[in-house]
Coordinates of C-alpha atoms and ligand atoms in Angstrom, one line a residue:
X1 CA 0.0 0.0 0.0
X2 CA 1.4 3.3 -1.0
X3 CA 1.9 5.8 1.6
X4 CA -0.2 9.0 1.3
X5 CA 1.7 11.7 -1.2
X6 CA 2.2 14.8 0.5
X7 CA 0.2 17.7 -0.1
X8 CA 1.4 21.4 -1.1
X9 CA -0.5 24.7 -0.7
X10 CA -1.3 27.6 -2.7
X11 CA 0.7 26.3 -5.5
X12 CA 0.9 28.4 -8.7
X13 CA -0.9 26.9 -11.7
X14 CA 0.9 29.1 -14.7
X15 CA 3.4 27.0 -15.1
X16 CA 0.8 23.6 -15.2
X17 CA -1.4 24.7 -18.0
X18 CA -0.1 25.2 -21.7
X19 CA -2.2 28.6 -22.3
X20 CA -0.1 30.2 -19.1
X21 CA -3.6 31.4 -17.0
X22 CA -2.1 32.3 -13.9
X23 CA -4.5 30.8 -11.2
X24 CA -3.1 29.1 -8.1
X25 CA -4.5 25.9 -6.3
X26 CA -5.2 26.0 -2.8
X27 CA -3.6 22.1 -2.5
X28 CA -2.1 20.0 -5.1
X29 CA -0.6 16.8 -4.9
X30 CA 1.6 15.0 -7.1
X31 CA 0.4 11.2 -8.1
X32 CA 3.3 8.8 -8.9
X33 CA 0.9 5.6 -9.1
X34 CA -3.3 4.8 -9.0
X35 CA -2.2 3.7 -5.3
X36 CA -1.3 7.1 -4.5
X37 CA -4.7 8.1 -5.5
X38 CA -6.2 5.8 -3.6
X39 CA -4.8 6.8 -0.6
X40 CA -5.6 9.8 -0.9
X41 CA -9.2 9.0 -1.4
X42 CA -9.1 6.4 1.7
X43 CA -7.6 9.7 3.9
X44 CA -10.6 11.5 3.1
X45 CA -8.5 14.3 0.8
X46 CA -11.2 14.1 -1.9
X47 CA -14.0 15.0 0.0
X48 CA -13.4 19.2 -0.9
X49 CA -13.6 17.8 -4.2
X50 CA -10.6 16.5 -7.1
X51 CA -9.2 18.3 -10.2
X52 CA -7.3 16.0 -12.1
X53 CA -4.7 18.0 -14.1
X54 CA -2.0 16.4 -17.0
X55 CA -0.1 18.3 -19.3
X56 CA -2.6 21.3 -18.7
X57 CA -3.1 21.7 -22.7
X58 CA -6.9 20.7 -22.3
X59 CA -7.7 22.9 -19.2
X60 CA -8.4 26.3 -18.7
X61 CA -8.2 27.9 -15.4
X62 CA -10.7 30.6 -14.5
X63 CA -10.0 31.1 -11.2
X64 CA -8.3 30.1 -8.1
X65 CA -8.5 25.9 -7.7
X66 CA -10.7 25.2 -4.6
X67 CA -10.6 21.0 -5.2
X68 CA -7.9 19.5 -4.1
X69 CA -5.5 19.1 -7.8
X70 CA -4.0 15.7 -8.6
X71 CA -1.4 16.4 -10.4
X72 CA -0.7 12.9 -12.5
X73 CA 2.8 11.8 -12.8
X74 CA 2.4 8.5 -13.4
X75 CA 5.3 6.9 -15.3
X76 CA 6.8 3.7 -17.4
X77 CA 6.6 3.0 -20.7
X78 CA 6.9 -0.9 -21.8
X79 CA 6.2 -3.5 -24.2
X80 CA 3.4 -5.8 -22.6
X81 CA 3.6 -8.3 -25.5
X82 CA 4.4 -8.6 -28.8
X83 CA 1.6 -10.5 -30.3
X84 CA 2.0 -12.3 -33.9
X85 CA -0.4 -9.7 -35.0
X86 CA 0.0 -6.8 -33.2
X87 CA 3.1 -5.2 -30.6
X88 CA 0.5 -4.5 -27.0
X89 CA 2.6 -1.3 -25.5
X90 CA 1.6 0.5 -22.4
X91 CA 2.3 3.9 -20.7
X92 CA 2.1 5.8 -17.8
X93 CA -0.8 8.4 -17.3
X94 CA 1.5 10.7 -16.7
X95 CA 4.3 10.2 -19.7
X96 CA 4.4 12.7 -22.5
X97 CA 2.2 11.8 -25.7
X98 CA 5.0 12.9 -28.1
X99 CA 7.5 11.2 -26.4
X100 CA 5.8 7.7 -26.5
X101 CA 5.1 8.2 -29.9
X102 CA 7.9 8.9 -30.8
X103 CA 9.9 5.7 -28.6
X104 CA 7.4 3.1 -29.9
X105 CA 8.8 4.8 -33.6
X106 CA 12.4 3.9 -32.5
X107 CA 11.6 0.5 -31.0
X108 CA 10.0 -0.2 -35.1
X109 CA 6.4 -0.3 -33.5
X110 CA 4.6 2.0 -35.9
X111 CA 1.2 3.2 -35.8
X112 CA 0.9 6.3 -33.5
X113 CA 2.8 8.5 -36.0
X114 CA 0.3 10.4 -37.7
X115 CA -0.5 11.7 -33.8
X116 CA 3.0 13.4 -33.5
X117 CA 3.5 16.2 -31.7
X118 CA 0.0 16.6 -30.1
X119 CA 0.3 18.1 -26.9
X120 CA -0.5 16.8 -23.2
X121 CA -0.4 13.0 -21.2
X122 CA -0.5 9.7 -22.4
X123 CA -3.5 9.7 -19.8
X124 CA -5.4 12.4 -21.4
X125 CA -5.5 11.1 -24.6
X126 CA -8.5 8.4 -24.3
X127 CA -10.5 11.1 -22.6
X128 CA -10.7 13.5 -25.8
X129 CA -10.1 10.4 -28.1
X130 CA -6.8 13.0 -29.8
X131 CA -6.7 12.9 -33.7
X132 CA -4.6 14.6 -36.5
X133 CA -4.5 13.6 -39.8
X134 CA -6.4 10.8 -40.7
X135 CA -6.0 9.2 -37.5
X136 CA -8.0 9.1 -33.7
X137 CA -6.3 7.2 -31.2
X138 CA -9.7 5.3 -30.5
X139 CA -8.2 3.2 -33.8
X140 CA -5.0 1.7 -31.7
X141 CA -6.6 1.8 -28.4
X142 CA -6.5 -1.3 -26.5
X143 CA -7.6 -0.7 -22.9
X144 CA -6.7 1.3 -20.0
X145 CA -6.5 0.8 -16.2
X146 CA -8.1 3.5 -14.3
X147 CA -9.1 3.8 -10.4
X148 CA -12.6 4.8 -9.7
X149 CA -12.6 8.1 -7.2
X150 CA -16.0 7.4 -6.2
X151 CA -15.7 3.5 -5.1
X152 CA -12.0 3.4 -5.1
X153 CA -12.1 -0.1 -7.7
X154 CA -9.9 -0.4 -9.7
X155 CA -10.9 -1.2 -13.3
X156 CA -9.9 -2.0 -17.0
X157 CA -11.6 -0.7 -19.8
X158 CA -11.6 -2.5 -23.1
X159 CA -12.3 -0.1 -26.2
X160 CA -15.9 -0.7 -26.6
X161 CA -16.1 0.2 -23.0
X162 CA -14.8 3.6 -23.5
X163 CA -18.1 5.2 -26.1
X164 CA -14.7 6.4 -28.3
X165 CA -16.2 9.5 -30.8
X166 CA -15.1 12.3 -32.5
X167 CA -13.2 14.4 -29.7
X168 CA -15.5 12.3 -26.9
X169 CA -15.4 9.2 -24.7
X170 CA -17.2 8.4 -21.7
X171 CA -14.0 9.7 -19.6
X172 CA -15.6 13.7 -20.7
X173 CA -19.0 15.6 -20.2
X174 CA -20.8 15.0 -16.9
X175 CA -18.2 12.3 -15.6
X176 CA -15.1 13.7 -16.1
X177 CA -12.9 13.2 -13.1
X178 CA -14.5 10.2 -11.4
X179 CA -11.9 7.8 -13.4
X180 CA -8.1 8.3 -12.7
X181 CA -6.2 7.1 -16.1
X182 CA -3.2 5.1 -14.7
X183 CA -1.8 3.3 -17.9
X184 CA -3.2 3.1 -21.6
X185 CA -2.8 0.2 -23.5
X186 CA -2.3 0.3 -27.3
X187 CA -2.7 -2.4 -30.0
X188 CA 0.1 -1.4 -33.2
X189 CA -0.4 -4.0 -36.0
X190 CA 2.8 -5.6 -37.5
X191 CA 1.3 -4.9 -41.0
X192 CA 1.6 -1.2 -41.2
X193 CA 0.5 0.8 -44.2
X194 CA 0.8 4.6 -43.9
X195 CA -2.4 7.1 -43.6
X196 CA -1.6 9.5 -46.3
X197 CA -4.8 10.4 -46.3
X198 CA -4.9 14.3 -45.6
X199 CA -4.2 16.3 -48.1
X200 CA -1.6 18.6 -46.1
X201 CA 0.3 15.5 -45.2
X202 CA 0.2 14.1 -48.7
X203 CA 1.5 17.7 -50.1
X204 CA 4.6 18.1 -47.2
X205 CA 6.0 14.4 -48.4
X206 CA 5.9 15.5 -51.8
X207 CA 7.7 18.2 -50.9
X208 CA 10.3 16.4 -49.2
X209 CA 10.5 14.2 -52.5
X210 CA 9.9 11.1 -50.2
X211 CA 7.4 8.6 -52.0
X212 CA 6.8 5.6 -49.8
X213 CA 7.5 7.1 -46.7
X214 CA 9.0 5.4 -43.6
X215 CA 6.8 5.4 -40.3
X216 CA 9.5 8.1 -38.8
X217 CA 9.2 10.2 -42.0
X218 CA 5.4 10.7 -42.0
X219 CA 6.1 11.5 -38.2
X220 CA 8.5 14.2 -39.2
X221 CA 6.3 15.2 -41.5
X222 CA 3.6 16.3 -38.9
X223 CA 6.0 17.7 -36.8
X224 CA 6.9 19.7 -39.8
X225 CA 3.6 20.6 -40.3
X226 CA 2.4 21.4 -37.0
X227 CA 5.5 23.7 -36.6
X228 CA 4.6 26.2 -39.0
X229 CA 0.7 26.1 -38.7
X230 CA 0.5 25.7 -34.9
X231 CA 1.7 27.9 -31.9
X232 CA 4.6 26.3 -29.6
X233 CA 3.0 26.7 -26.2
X234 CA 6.5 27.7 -24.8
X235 CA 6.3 30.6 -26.9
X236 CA 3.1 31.6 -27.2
X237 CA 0.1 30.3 -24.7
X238 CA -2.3 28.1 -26.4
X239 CA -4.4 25.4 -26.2
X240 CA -4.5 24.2 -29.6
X241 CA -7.8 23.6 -31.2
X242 CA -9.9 25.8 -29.0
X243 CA -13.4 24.3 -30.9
X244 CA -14.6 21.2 -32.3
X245 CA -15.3 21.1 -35.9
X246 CA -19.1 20.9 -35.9
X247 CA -21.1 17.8 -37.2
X248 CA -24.3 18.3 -39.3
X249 CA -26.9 16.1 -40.0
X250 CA -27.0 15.0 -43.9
X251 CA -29.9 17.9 -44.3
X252 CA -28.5 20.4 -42.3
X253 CA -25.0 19.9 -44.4
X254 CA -26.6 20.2 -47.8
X255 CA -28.6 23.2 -47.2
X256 CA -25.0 24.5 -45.5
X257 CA -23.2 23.7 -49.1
X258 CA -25.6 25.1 -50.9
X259 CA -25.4 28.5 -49.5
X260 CA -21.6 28.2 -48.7
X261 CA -20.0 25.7 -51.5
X262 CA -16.5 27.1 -51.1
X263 CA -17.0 26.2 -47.7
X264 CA -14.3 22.9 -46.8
X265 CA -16.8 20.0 -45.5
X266 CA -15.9 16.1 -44.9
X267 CA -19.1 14.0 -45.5
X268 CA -18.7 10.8 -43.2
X269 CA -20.5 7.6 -44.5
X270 CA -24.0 8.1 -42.6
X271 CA -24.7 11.3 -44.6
X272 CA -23.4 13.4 -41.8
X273 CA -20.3 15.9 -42.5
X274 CA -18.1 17.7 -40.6
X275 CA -17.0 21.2 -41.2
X276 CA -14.1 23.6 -40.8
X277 CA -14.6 25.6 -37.6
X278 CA -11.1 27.1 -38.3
X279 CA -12.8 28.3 -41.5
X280 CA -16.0 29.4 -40.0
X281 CA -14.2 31.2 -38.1
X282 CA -11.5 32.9 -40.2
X283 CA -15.0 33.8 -42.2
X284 CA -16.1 36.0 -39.6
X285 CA -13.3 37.8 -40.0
X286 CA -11.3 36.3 -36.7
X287 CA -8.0 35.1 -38.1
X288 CA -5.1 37.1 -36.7
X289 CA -8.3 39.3 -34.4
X290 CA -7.5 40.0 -30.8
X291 CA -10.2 40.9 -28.1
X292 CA -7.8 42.0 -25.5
X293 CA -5.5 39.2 -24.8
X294 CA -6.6 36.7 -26.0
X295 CA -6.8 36.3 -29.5
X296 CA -7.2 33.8 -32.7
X297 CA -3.8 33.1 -33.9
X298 CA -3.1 34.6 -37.8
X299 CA -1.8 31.2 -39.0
X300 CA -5.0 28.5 -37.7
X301 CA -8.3 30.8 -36.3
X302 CA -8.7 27.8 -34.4
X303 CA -6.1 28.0 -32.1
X304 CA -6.9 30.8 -29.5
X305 CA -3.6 32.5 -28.3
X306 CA -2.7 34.7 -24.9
X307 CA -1.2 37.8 -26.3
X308 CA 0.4 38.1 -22.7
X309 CA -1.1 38.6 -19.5
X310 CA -4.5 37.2 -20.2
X311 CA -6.6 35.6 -17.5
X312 CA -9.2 33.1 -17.6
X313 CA -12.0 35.7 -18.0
X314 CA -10.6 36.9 -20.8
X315 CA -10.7 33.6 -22.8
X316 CA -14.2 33.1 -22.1
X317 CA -14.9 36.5 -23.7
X318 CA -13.0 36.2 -26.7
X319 CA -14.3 32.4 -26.8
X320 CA -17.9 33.7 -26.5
X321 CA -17.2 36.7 -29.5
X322 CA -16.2 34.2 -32.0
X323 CA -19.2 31.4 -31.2
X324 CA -21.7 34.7 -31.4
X325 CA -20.5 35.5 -34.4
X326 CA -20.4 32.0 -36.1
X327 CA -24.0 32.1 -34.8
X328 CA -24.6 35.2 -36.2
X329 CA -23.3 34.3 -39.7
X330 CA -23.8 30.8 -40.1
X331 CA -26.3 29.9 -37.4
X332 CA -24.2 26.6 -36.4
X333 CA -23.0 26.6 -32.7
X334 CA -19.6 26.2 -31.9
X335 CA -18.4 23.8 -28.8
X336 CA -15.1 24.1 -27.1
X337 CA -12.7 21.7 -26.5
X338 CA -11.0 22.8 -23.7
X339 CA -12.5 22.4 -20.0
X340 CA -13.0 25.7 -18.0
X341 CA -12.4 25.0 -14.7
X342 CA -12.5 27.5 -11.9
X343 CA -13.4 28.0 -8.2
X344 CA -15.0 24.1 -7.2
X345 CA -17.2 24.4 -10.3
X346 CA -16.4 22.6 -13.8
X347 CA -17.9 24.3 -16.4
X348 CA -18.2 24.9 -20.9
X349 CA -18.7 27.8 -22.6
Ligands
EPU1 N1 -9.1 26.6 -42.4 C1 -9.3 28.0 -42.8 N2 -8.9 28.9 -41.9 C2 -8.3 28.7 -40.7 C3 -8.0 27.4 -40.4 C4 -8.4 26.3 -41.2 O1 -9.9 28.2 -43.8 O2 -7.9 29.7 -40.1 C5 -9.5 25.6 -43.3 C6 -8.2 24.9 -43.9 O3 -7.8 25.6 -45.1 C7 -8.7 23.5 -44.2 C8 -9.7 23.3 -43.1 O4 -10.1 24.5 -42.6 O5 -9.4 23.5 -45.4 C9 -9.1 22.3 -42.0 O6 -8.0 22.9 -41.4 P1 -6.8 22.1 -40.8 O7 -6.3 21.1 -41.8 O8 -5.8 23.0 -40.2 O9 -7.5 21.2 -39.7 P2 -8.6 21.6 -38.6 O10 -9.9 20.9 -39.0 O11 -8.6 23.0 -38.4 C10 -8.2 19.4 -37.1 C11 -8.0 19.1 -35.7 C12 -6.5 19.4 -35.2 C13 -5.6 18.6 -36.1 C14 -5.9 18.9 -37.6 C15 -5.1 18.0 -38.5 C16 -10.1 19.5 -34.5 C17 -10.9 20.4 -33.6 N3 -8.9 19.9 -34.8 O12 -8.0 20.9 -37.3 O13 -6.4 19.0 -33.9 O14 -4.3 18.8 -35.8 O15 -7.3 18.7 -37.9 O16 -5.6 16.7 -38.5 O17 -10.6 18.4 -34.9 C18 -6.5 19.8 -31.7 O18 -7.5 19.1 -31.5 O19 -6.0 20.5 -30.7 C19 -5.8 19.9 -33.0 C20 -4.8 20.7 -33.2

């Protein structure tokens, strides 16, 4: 049994999350294993209420933390088997996504490459399913071992378990933070063909003259990509997409083409299509726009940016500008991807 982890007060939080929101959290403690947690939970800490809290890329604070904050450092990275049809790897909660993508690509275990350089925990991953180009890492999810902060079980989840969708899982919404992620299992086939399917991906390997690519070169690739489109957090606060591309209904997306056929649009096979927010958005006349700090960033509208100095407040207005105009324009709501947290309250734009 794993002795309780100490606890630290009034600890800032500006260094924790990626968009640099300067909030502080009355306690914090650091989680090195799902037995930590639990101890924590059979002392009683969790009765003020939790705030889980990984790389901080997903999170924005709008206020001081209340809740106690777990702050997951679960680590280890290993292969669990290698299968005849499939390598079965796991990771720590608490490693960095990049870096296990990019040690499964040295070991030769391809398949999380077109995920490269997504911000944020290994343990946070299954609870916004992550995708980039082509790929959502519900596709080489196996299962994952989590601790339940409201019985204190412990529990596996296979895939089918997890109600995997675009941006979702069971792990967000109205039960986020009841399961603690302590290790994610993913299944990597042996017979890997790359997903070239994206036409920005595509384009950059063409560029680079390289025509049937190498697991590591579609990986550097992304990374190539993501450089020049997307902010580096270190630099410039962010928290990358800051919406979801809306979904509409097979009706609601041709009458949405008709009016707006320059618009970009991905049908999906039930008739249902998604569209570009970072286009609705840049429509509206966003792209490179600042509402005090915060603003959307001149090379992806969908990335919102602190300028410097902004605070949570601020966010929420210049979120709530751009979803009023979208509305405005295109009558389609926009939903953010990020979690507002603040005070003992958990709340969305
Ligand atoms: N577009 C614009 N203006 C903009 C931004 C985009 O017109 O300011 C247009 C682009 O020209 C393109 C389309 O919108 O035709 C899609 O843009 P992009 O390829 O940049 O991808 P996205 O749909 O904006 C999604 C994910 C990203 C992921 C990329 C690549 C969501 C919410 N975002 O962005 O994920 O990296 O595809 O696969 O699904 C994240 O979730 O944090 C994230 C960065």
């Amino acid at each position: 049994m794993a002795s309780q982890p100490k606890i630290d007060s009034d600890v800032p939080l500006g260094p924790l999350n990626t968009f640099g929101l300067p909030a502080r959290a009355r306690h914090l403690a650091r989680i090195d294993s799902l037995d930590d947690a639990r101890a924590l939970l059979e002392a009683g800490a969790l009765t003020g209420g939790h705030q889980i809290l990984g790389g901080g890329s997903n999170t924005i604070f709008e206020d001081d933390v209340d809740a106690l904050v777990l702050r997951i450092s679960i680590r280890g990275r290993r292969l669990v088997a290698g299968e005849h049809d499939a390598w079965l790897v796991e990771a720590g909660g608490g490693e960095d996504w990049h870096g296990l993508v990019r040690w499964t690509l040295e070991r030769g275990w391809p398949g999380l490459e077109n995920l490269s350089l997504i911000p944020g925990t290994v343990g946070a991953a299954p609870i916004q399913n992550i995708g980039a180009y082509g790929v959502e890492m519900a596709e080489r999810f196996d299962s994952l071992e989590a601790l339940d902060l409201v019985t204190g079980e412990f529990r596996r989840f296979a895939r089918d378990e997890c109600g995997f969708g675009y941006r979702d899982s069971i792990f967000k919404g109205a039960r986020q933070g009841r399961w603690l992620i302590g290790s994610v299992r993913f299944r990597l086939p042996r017979e890997w063909r790359p997903n070239l399917g994206y036409q920005d991906l595509a384009r950059e390997l063409r560029t680079l003259g390289v025509a049937q690519p190498e697991p590591r070169q579609v990986s550097d690739a992304i990374v190539a990509i993501r450089r020049r489109k997307l902010p580096d957090p270190a630099q410039l606060g962010n928290a990358g997409s800051f919406f979801k591309n809306p979904v509409l209904g097979a009706d609601a997306l041709a009458e949405f083409r008709a009016r707006w056929p320059e618009a970009p649009a991905y049908p999906q096979a039930d008739g249902s299509g998604k569209l570009a927010a970072g286009w609705l958005i840049e429509r509206c006349g966003w792209k490179g726009r600042d509402l005090g700090p915060v603003g959307a960033y001149e090379k992806q509208a969908l990335v919102l940016v602190n300028r410097g100095g902004a605070r949570g407040a601020d966010v929420r207005r210049t979120a709530e500008a751009i979803r009023s105009d979208v509305r405005a324009r295109f009558g389609i709501e926009l939903e953010a991807e990020p979690v507002f947290v603040g005070g003992s309250e958990r709340r969305r734009p």
